[in-house]
Tab-separated table of C-alpha atoms in Angstrom:
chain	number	residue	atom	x	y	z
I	1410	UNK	CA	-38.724	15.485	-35.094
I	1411	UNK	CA	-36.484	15.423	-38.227
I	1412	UNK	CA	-35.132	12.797	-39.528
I	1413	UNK	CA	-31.303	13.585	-40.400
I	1414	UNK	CA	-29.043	12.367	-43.120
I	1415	UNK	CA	-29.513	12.388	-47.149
I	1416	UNK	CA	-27.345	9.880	-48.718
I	1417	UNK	CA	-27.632	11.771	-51.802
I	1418	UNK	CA	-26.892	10.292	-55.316
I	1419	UNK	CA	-23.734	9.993	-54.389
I	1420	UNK	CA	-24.487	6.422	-52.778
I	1421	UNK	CA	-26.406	5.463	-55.708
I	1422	UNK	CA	-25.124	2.562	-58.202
I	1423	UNK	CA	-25.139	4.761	-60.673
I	1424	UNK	CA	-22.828	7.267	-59.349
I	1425	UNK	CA	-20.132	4.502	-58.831
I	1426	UNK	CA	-17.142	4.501	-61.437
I	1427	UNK	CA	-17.594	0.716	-61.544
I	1428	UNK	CA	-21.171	1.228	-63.168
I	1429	UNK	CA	-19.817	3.502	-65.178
I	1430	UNK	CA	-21.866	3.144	-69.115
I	1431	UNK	CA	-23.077	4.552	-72.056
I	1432	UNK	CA	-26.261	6.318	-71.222
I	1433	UNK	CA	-28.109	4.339	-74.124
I	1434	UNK	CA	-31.244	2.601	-72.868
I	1435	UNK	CA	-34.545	5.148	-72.182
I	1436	UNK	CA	-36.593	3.489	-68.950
I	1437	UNK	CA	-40.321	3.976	-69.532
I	1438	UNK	CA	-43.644	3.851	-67.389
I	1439	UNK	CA	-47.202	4.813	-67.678
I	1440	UNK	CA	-46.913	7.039	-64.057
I	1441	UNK	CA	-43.295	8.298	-65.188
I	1442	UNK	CA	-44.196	9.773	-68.878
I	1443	UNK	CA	-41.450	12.161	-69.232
I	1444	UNK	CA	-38.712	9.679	-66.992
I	1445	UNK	CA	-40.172	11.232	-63.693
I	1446	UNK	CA	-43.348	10.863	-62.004
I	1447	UNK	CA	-45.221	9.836	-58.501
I	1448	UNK	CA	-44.940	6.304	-57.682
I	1449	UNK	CA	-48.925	5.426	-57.548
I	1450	UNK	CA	-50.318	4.234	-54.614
I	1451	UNK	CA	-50.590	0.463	-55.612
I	1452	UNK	CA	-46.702	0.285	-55.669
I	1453	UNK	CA	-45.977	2.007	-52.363
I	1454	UNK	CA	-46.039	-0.144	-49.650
I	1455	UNK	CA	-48.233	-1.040	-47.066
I	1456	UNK	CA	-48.259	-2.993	-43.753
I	1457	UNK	CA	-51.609	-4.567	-44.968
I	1458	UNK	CA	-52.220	-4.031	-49.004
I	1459	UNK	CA	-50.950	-4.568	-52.432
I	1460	UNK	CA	-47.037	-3.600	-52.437
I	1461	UNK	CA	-47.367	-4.324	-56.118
I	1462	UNK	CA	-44.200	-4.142	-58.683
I	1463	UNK	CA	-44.453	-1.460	-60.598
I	1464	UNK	CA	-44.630	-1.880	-64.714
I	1465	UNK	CA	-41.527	-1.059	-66.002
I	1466	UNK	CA	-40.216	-1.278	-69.973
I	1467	UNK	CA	-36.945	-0.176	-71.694
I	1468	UNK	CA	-35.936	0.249	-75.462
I	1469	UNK	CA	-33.565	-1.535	-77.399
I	1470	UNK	CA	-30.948	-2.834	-75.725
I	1471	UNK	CA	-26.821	-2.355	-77.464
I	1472	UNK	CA	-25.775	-4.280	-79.548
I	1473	UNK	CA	-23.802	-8.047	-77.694
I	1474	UNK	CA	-25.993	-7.226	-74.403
I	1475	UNK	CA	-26.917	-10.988	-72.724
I	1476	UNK	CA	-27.971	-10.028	-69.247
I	1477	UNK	CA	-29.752	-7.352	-67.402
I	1478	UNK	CA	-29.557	-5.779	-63.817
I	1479	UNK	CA	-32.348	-3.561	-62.453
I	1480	UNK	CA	-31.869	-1.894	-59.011
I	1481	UNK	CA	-34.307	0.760	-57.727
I	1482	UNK	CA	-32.528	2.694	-54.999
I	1483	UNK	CA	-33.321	5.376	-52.532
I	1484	UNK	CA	-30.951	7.969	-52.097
I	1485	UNK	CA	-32.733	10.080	-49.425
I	1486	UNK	CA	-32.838	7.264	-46.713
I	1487	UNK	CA	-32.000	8.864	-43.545
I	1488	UNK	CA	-29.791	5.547	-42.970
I	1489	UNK	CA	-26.073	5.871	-43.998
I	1490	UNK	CA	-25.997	4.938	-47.260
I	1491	UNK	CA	-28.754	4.023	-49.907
I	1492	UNK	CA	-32.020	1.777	-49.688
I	1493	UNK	CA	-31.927	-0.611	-52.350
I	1494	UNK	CA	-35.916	-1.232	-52.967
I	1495	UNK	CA	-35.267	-3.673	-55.863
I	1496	UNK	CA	-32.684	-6.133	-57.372
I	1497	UNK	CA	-33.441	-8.300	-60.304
I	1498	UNK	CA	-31.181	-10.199	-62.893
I	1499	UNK	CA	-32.942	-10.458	-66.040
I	1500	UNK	CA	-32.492	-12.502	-69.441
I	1501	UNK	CA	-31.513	-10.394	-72.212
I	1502	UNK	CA	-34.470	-11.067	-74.352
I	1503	UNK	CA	-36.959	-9.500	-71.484
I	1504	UNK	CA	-37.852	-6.227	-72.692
I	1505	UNK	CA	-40.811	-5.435	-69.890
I	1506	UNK	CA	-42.010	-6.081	-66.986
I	1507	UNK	CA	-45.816	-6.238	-65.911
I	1508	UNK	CA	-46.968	-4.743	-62.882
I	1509	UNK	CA	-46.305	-7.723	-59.964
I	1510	UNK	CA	-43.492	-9.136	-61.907
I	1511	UNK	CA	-40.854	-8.295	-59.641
I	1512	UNK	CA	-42.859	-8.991	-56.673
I	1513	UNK	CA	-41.443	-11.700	-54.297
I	1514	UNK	CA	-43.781	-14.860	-54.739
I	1515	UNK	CA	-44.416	-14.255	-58.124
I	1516	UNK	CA	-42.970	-16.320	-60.875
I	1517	UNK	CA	-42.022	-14.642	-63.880
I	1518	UNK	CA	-39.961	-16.697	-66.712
I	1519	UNK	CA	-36.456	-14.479	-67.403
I	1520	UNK	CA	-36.094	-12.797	-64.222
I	1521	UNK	CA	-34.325	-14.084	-60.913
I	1522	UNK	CA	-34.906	-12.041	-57.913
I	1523	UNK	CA	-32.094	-10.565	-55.770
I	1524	UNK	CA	-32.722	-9.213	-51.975
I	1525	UNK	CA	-32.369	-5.579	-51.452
I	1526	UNK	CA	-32.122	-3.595	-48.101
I	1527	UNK	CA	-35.754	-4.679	-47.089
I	1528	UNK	CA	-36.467	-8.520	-48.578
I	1529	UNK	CA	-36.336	-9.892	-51.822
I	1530	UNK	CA	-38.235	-8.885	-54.568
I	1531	UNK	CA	-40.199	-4.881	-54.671
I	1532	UNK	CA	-40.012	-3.533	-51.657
I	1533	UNK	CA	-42.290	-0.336	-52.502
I	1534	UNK	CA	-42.033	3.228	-50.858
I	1535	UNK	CA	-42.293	3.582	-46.971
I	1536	UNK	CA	-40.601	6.932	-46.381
I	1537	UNK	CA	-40.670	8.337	-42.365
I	1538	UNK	CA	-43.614	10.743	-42.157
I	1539	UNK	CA	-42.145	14.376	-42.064
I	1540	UNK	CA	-39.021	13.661	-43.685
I	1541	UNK	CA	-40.161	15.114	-47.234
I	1542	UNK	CA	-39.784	13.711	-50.722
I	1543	UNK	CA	-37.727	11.044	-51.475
I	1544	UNK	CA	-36.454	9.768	-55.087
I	1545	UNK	CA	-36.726	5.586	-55.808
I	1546	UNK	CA	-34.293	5.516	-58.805
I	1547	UNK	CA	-34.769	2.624	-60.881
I	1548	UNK	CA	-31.469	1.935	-62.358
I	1549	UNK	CA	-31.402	-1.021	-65.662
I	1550	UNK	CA	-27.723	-1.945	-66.818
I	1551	UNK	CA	-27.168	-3.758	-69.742
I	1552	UNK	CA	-24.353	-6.812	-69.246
I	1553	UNK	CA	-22.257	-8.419	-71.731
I	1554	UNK	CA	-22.082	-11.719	-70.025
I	1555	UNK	CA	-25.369	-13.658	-68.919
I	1556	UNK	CA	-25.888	-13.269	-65.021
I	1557	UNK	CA	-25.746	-16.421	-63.918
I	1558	UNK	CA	-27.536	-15.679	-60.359
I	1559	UNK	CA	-29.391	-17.549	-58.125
I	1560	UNK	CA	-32.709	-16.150	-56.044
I	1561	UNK	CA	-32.079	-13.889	-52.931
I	1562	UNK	CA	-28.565	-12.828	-54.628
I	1563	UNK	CA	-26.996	-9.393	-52.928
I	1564	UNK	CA	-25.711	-6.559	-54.490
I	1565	UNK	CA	-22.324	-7.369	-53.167
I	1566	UNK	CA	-22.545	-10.716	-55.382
I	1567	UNK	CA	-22.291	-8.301	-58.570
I	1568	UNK	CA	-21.166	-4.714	-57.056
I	1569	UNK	CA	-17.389	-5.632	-57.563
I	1570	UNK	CA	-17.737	-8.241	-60.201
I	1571	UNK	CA	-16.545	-5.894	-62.493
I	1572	UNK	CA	-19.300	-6.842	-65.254
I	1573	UNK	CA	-18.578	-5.872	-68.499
I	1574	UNK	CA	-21.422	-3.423	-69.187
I	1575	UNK	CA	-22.729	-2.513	-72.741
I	1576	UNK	CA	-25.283	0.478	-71.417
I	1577	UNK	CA	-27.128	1.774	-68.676
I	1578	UNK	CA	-30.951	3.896	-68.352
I	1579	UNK	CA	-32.850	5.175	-65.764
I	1580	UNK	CA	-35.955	6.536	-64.754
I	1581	UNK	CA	-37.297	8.306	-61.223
I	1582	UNK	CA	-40.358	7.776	-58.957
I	1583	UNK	CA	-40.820	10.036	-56.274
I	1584	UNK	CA	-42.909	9.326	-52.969
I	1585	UNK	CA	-43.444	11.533	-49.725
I	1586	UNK	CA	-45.290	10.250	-46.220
């Protein structure tokens, strides 16, 4: 059987006039060399196995940036709407992230973790069998104003905060069951 429905990018963040940036900041990782690539296996995740955050780094960030915002959303869920896989707030001075640093349980200095669709922290690839590719698109904005956000924090807490935003990058993993 088929699973219907595509949100498309439509849904994503990044397609909403309120994120809105400067496309100034280049996302980077080893598995994505060209801003694309297959999510490896030790970031998908599992019912019983690693579930690991992938590493993750960005350039430079513009000039009066003191926060970050990284969201890694799936916009070929066949829910209505996106899957947010990832929400983190993160100091202005982190430029990286290791692999495990945004995974829930893990303590990393600089970076509060917000709950997405799934649970707080990575929530790695899980597509339905059958229901072909889908995109996880990891989404970094660059805030003029610290984020002053507290573990398990929504999306809703900062969708319609209107942040004053300084730049915006992104970079694509892909995944299929």
């Amino acid at each position: 059987m088929k699973l219907p429905h595509h949100a498309s990018d439509a849904s994503l963040l990044w397609s909403q006039t309120a994120w809105d940036a400067p496309e100034n900041i280049t996302v980077t990782a080893p598995w994505a060399p060209h801003g694309d690539g297959v999510i490896p296996e030790a970031h998908r995740a599992h019912l019983f196995g690693p579930n690991v955050s992938p590493e993750l780094a960005w350039s430079a960030l513009p000039t009066g940036t003191k926060g970050l915002l990284l969201v890694c959303q799936d916009p070929d869920t066949p829910r209505d709407g996106v899957s947010t896989h990832l929400l983190a707030a993160l100091d202005a001075n982190v430029d990286s992230v290791g692999a495990g640093a945004l995974t829930a349980g893990t303590a990393t200095p600089g970076i509060v973790l917000g709950r997405g669709s799934i649970k707080r922290g990575w929530a790695g690839p899980f597509p339905p069998k059958g229901h072909g590719p889908h995109r996880y698109v990891f989404q970094l904005y660059a805030v003029a104003v610290p984020l002053d956000l507290t573990a398990g924090f929504r999306l809703r807490d900062v969708a319609d905060a209107g942040l004053p935003l300084t730049g915006r990058g992104r970079l694509t993993g892909t995944y299929e069951r």
